[in-house]
């Protein structure tokens, strides 16, 4: 097992030859929501009249909820990969296999026989996995084979870019996972 291999997430930008870029997080919407929430709360604090007591209470809670939603949205955003030629966001998938089939899995992976991998025993606690990052329409896929060693998955192969008919076989494998 080669320990000098990096995980697919850190290699995808390099092996894509500029076709894949990291999509930057969008901070405009969360900041707008937070400012809107603060404005609603401040409006409530400024207009304390007896006639509008119920409206002020509703505005205060709506403002607080909008502010908290904006803050949560800001911190919970994940970075995504974008395939520049197609303009599509790439999705990450994992298919888990039994560790006893590792040698066969390595051979099938090297030969890109993903249709035959569908016949191997799968399961989330099985010890091996293939990580795929690709488009939903199977236009492009990148993958890497990993094996579980205590507390982490380590690469068994380099990150690979797939093309042509292999992509449709990968899509079938991902759709058939347990």
PDB file of C-alpha atoms in Angstrom:
ATOM      1  CA  UNK A   1       0.000   0.000   0.000  1.00  0.00           C
ATOM      2  CA  UNK A   2       1.415   3.356  -0.992  1.00  0.00           C
ATOM      3  CA  UNK A   3       1.286   5.876   1.799  1.00  0.00           C
ATOM      4  CA  UNK A   4       2.350   8.789  -0.423  1.00  0.00           C
ATOM      5  CA  UNK A   5      -1.052   8.962  -2.125  1.00  0.00           C
ATOM      6  CA  UNK A   6      -3.271  11.844  -1.150  1.00  0.00           C
ATOM      7  CA  UNK A   7      -7.013  11.654  -0.789  1.00  0.00           C
ATOM      8  CA  UNK A   8      -9.165  12.375  -3.815  1.00  0.00           C
ATOM      9  CA  UNK A   9     -10.419  15.675  -2.391  1.00  0.00           C
ATOM     10  CA  UNK A  10      -6.894  17.074  -2.299  1.00  0.00           C
ATOM     11  CA  UNK A  11      -5.871  15.671  -5.706  1.00  0.00           C
ATOM     12  CA  UNK A  12      -8.941  16.405  -7.846  1.00  0.00           C
ATOM     13  CA  UNK A  13      -7.859  19.940  -8.770  1.00  0.00           C
ATOM     14  CA  UNK A  14      -4.480  18.640  -9.900  1.00  0.00           C
ATOM     15  CA  UNK A  15      -5.669  15.660 -11.969  1.00  0.00           C
ATOM     16  CA  UNK A  16      -8.507  17.546 -13.656  1.00  0.00           C
ATOM     17  CA  UNK A  17      -6.109  19.774 -15.624  1.00  0.00           C
ATOM     18  CA  UNK A  18      -8.068  22.883 -14.705  1.00  0.00           C
ATOM     19  CA  UNK A  19     -11.515  21.445 -15.531  1.00  0.00           C
ATOM     20  CA  UNK A  20     -12.538  21.348 -11.854  1.00  0.00           C
ATOM     21  CA  UNK A  21     -12.453  24.309  -9.493  1.00  0.00           C
ATOM     22  CA  UNK A  22     -13.543  24.780  -5.903  1.00  0.00           C
ATOM     23  CA  UNK A  23     -16.704  26.825  -5.746  1.00  0.00           C
ATOM     24  CA  UNK A  24     -16.293  29.619  -3.244  1.00  0.00           C
ATOM     25  CA  UNK A  25     -18.748  30.011  -0.427  1.00  0.00           C
ATOM     26  CA  UNK A  26     -21.435  32.631  -0.979  1.00  0.00           C
ATOM     27  CA  UNK A  27     -21.557  35.034   1.970  1.00  0.00           C
ATOM     28  CA  UNK A  28     -23.996  37.572   0.509  1.00  0.00           C
ATOM     29  CA  UNK A  29     -27.223  35.771   1.420  1.00  0.00           C
ATOM     30  CA  UNK A  30     -26.210  34.900   5.021  1.00  0.00           C
ATOM     31  CA  UNK A  31     -24.969  38.439   5.683  1.00  0.00           C
ATOM     32  CA  UNK A  32     -28.178  39.874   4.189  1.00  0.00           C
ATOM     33  CA  UNK A  33     -30.289  37.613   6.427  1.00  0.00           C
ATOM     34  CA  UNK A  34     -28.308  38.596   9.506  1.00  0.00           C
ATOM     35  CA  UNK A  35     -28.661  42.332   8.735  1.00  0.00           C
ATOM     36  CA  UNK A  36     -32.385  41.901   8.041  1.00  0.00           C
ATOM     37  CA  UNK A  37     -32.818  40.069  11.349  1.00  0.00           C
ATOM     38  CA  UNK A  38     -30.951  42.796  13.232  1.00  0.00           C
ATOM     39  CA  UNK A  39     -33.062  45.481  11.539  1.00  0.00           C
ATOM     40  CA  UNK A  40     -36.276  43.737  12.574  1.00  0.00           C
ATOM     41  CA  UNK A  41     -35.077  43.398  16.167  1.00  0.00           C
ATOM     42  CA  UNK A  42     -33.906  47.021  16.258  1.00  0.00           C
ATOM     43  CA  UNK A  43     -37.225  48.215  14.790  1.00  0.00           C
ATOM     44  CA  UNK A  44     -38.977  46.325  17.560  1.00  0.00           C
ATOM     45  CA  UNK A  45     -36.785  47.954  20.234  1.00  0.00           C
ATOM     46  CA  UNK A  46     -37.350  51.447  18.788  1.00  0.00           C
ATOM     47  CA  UNK A  47     -41.143  51.207  18.476  1.00  0.00           C
ATOM     48  CA  UNK A  48     -42.423  50.131  21.873  1.00  0.00           C
ATOM     49  CA  UNK A  49     -46.055  51.224  21.708  1.00  0.00           C
ATOM     50  CA  UNK A  50     -48.935  49.650  23.581  1.00  0.00           C
ATOM     51  CA  UNK A  51     -51.191  49.410  20.507  1.00  0.00           C
ATOM     52  CA  UNK A  52     -48.657  47.396  18.500  1.00  0.00           C
ATOM     53  CA  UNK A  53     -47.513  45.088  21.292  1.00  0.00           C
ATOM     54  CA  UNK A  54     -48.397  41.846  19.484  1.00  0.00           C
ATOM     55  CA  UNK A  55     -46.870  43.009  16.211  1.00  0.00           C
ATOM     56  CA  UNK A  56     -43.671  44.032  17.995  1.00  0.00           C
ATOM     57  CA  UNK A  57     -43.407  40.647  19.681  1.00  0.00           C
ATOM     58  CA  UNK A  58     -43.867  38.849  16.363  1.00  0.00           C
ATOM     59  CA  UNK A  59     -41.328  41.121  14.641  1.00  0.00           C
ATOM     60  CA  UNK A  60     -38.819  40.538  17.432  1.00  0.00           C
ATOM     61  CA  UNK A  61     -39.056  36.742  17.164  1.00  0.00           C
ATOM     62  CA  UNK A  62     -39.063  36.790  13.347  1.00  0.00           C
ATOM     63  CA  UNK A  63     -35.979  39.030  13.419  1.00  0.00           C
ATOM     64  CA  UNK A  64     -34.212  36.750  15.879  1.00  0.00           C
ATOM     65  CA  UNK A  65     -35.045  33.667  13.804  1.00  0.00           C
ATOM     66  CA  UNK A  66     -33.879  35.326  10.558  1.00  0.00           C
ATOM     67  CA  UNK A  67     -30.629  36.398  12.249  1.00  0.00           C
ATOM     68  CA  UNK A  68     -29.934  32.906  13.616  1.00  0.00           C
ATOM     69  CA  UNK A  69     -30.798  31.334  10.232  1.00  0.00           C
ATOM     70  CA  UNK A  70     -28.345  33.666   8.485  1.00  0.00           C
ATOM     71  CA  UNK A  71     -25.592  32.858  10.984  1.00  0.00           C
ATOM     72  CA  UNK A  72     -26.226  29.119  10.681  1.00  0.00           C
ATOM     73  CA  UNK A  73     -26.288  29.319   6.883  1.00  0.00           C
ATOM     74  CA  UNK A  74     -22.945  31.146   6.920  1.00  0.00           C
ATOM     75  CA  UNK A  75     -21.178  28.539   9.013  1.00  0.00           C
ATOM     76  CA  UNK A  76     -22.817  25.408   7.598  1.00  0.00           C
ATOM     77  CA  UNK A  77     -22.029  26.021   3.936  1.00  0.00           C
ATOM     78  CA  UNK A  78     -19.740  23.408   2.415  1.00  0.00           C
ATOM     79  CA  UNK A  79     -17.234  23.963  -0.345  1.00  0.00           C
ATOM     80  CA  UNK A  80     -18.229  22.322  -3.585  1.00  0.00           C
ATOM     81  CA  UNK A  81     -16.421  21.349  -6.740  1.00  0.00           C
ATOM     82  CA  UNK A  82     -17.530  22.801 -10.064  1.00  0.00           C
ATOM     83  CA  UNK A  83     -16.839  21.210 -13.466  1.00  0.00           C
ATOM     84  CA  UNK A  84     -16.028  24.304 -15.554  1.00  0.00           C
ATOM     85  CA  UNK A  85     -16.731  22.948 -19.074  1.00  0.00           C
ATOM     86  CA  UNK A  86     -20.250  21.760 -18.191  1.00  0.00           C
ATOM     87  CA  UNK A  87     -20.934  24.266 -15.404  1.00  0.00           C
ATOM     88  CA  UNK A  88     -22.223  21.448 -13.163  1.00  0.00           C
ATOM     89  CA  UNK A  89     -21.626  20.954  -9.449  1.00  0.00           C
ATOM     90  CA  UNK A  90     -19.862  17.670  -8.680  1.00  0.00           C
ATOM     91  CA  UNK A  91     -21.297  15.350  -6.044  1.00  0.00           C
ATOM     92  CA  UNK A  92     -19.368  13.025  -3.741  1.00  0.00           C
ATOM     93  CA  UNK A  93     -20.453   9.377  -3.410  1.00  0.00           C
ATOM     94  CA  UNK A  94     -18.935   6.388  -1.642  1.00  0.00           C
ATOM     95  CA  UNK A  95     -19.457   2.697  -2.283  1.00  0.00           C
ATOM     96  CA  UNK A  96     -18.315   0.305   0.459  1.00  0.00           C
ATOM     97  CA  UNK A  97     -16.988  -3.223  -0.177  1.00  0.00           C
ATOM     98  CA  UNK A  98     -15.911  -6.202   1.917  1.00  0.00           C
ATOM     99  CA  UNK A  99     -12.216  -6.082   2.858  1.00  0.00           C
ATOM    100  CA  UNK A 100     -11.868  -9.796   1.969  1.00  0.00           C
ATOM    101  CA  UNK A 101     -12.413  -8.845  -1.690  1.00  0.00           C
ATOM    102  CA  UNK A 102      -9.653  -6.200  -1.660  1.00  0.00           C
ATOM    103  CA  UNK A 103      -7.330  -7.997  -4.109  1.00  0.00           C
ATOM    104  CA  UNK A 104     -10.163  -8.635  -6.554  1.00  0.00           C
ATOM    105  CA  UNK A 105     -11.378  -5.068  -6.048  1.00  0.00           C
ATOM    106  CA  UNK A 106      -7.909  -3.662  -6.819  1.00  0.00           C
ATOM    107  CA  UNK A 107      -7.765  -5.694 -10.037  1.00  0.00           C
ATOM    108  CA  UNK A 108     -11.247  -4.649 -11.143  1.00  0.00           C
ATOM    109  CA  UNK A 109     -10.529  -1.041 -10.258  1.00  0.00           C
ATOM    110  CA  UNK A 110      -7.285  -1.020 -12.257  1.00  0.00           C
ATOM    111  CA  UNK A 111      -9.117  -2.532 -15.252  1.00  0.00           C
ATOM    112  CA  UNK A 112     -12.065  -0.105 -14.780  1.00  0.00           C
ATOM    113  CA  UNK A 113     -14.591  -2.968 -14.618  1.00  0.00           C
ATOM    114  CA  UNK A 114     -17.113  -1.185 -12.440  1.00  0.00           C
ATOM    115  CA  UNK A 115     -19.979  -3.305 -13.776  1.00  0.00           C
ATOM    116  CA  UNK A 116     -18.340  -6.434 -12.281  1.00  0.00           C
ATOM    117  CA  UNK A 117     -17.849  -4.665  -8.938  1.00  0.00           C
ATOM    118  CA  UNK A 118     -21.624  -4.574  -8.562  1.00  0.00           C
ATOM    119  CA  UNK A 119     -21.498  -8.352  -7.900  1.00  0.00           C
ATOM    120  CA  UNK A 120     -19.118  -7.996  -4.935  1.00  0.00           C
ATOM    121  CA  UNK A 121     -20.406  -7.930  -1.358  1.00  0.00           C
ATOM    122  CA  UNK A 122     -21.163  -4.393  -0.220  1.00  0.00           C
ATOM    123  CA  UNK A 123     -21.831  -2.874   3.183  1.00  0.00           C
ATOM    124  CA  UNK A 124     -20.996   0.260   5.139  1.00  0.00           C
ATOM    125  CA  UNK A 125     -18.897  -1.570   7.781  1.00  0.00           C
ATOM    126  CA  UNK A 126     -16.961  -3.651   5.273  1.00  0.00           C
ATOM    127  CA  UNK A 127     -13.479  -2.105   5.350  1.00  0.00           C
ATOM    128  CA  UNK A 128     -12.965  -0.875   1.761  1.00  0.00           C
ATOM    129  CA  UNK A 129     -14.527   1.899  -0.218  1.00  0.00           C
ATOM    130  CA  UNK A 130     -14.308   3.706  -3.491  1.00  0.00           C
ATOM    131  CA  UNK A 131     -14.852   7.448  -3.320  1.00  0.00           C
ATOM    132  CA  UNK A 132     -16.370   9.021  -6.420  1.00  0.00           C
ATOM    133  CA  UNK A 133     -16.697  12.698  -7.216  1.00  0.00           C
ATOM    134  CA  UNK A 134     -18.731  13.299 -10.346  1.00  0.00           C
ATOM    135  CA  UNK A 135     -21.659  14.928 -12.055  1.00  0.00           C
ATOM    136  CA  UNK A 136     -25.197  13.649 -11.610  1.00  0.00           C
ATOM    137  CA  UNK A 137     -25.563  13.053 -15.349  1.00  0.00           C
ATOM    138  CA  UNK A 138     -22.415  10.840 -15.393  1.00  0.00           C
ATOM    139  CA  UNK A 139     -20.544  13.265 -17.636  1.00  0.00           C
ATOM    140  CA  UNK A 140     -17.366  13.167 -15.571  1.00  0.00           C
ATOM    141  CA  UNK A 141     -16.116  11.052 -12.658  1.00  0.00           C
ATOM    142  CA  UNK A 142     -13.016  11.005 -10.488  1.00  0.00           C
ATOM    143  CA  UNK A 143     -12.389   8.136  -8.098  1.00  0.00           C
ATOM    144  CA  UNK A 144     -10.033   6.568  -5.585  1.00  0.00           C
ATOM    145  CA  UNK A 145      -9.905   3.184  -3.845  1.00  0.00           C
ATOM    146  CA  UNK A 146      -9.394   3.296  -0.055  1.00  0.00           C
ATOM    147  CA  UNK A 147      -8.949   0.717   2.718  1.00  0.00           C
ATOM    148  CA  UNK A 148      -9.890   1.194   6.359  1.00  0.00           C
ATOM    149  CA  UNK A 149      -7.069   1.129   8.870  1.00  0.00           C
ATOM    150  CA  UNK A 150      -7.837   1.973  12.482  1.00  0.00           C
ATOM    151  CA  UNK A 151      -9.489   5.364  12.722  1.00  0.00           C
ATOM    152  CA  UNK A 152      -9.163   6.370   9.048  1.00  0.00           C
ATOM    153  CA  UNK A 153      -9.341   5.312   5.420  1.00  0.00           C
ATOM    154  CA  UNK A 154      -6.014   5.233   3.577  1.00  0.00           C
ATOM    155  CA  UNK A 155      -5.586   5.244  -0.209  1.00  0.00           C
ATOM    156  CA  UNK A 156      -4.868   1.990  -2.045  1.00  0.00           C
ATOM    157  CA  UNK A 157      -4.630   3.760  -5.415  1.00  0.00           C
ATOM    158  CA  UNK A 158      -4.012   7.114  -6.973  1.00  0.00           C
ATOM    159  CA  UNK A 159      -6.916   9.402  -7.764  1.00  0.00           C
ATOM    160  CA  UNK A 160      -8.123   8.671 -11.312  1.00  0.00           C
ATOM    161  CA  UNK A 161     -10.204  10.545 -13.883  1.00  0.00           C
ATOM    162  CA  UNK A 162     -12.709   8.414 -15.808  1.00  0.00           C
ATOM    163  CA  UNK A 163     -14.240   9.099 -19.191  1.00  0.00           C
ATOM    164  CA  UNK A 164     -16.388   7.546 -21.873  1.00  0.00           C
ATOM    165  CA  UNK A 165     -18.474   4.448 -21.212  1.00  0.00           C
ATOM    166  CA  UNK A 166     -16.772   3.915 -17.858  1.00  0.00           C
ATOM    167  CA  UNK A 167     -18.835   6.810 -16.469  1.00  0.00           C
ATOM    168  CA  UNK A 168     -22.117   5.032 -17.185  1.00  0.00           C
ATOM    169  CA  UNK A 169     -20.797   1.887 -15.453  1.00  0.00           C
ATOM    170  CA  UNK A 170     -19.815   3.983 -12.429  1.00  0.00           C
ATOM    171  CA  UNK A 171     -23.284   5.566 -12.348  1.00  0.00           C
ATOM    172  CA  UNK A 172     -24.874   2.081 -12.315  1.00  0.00           C
ATOM    173  CA  UNK A 173     -22.536   1.012  -9.474  1.00  0.00           C
ATOM    174  CA  UNK A 174     -23.364   4.109  -7.414  1.00  0.00           C
ATOM    175  CA  UNK A 175     -27.106   3.689  -7.991  1.00  0.00           C
ATOM    176  CA  UNK A 176     -26.899   0.000  -6.931  1.00  0.00           C
ATOM    177  CA  UNK A 177     -24.977   0.604  -3.685  1.00  0.00           C
ATOM    178  CA  UNK A 178     -26.400  -0.614  -0.371  1.00  0.00           C
TER     179      UNK A 178
END
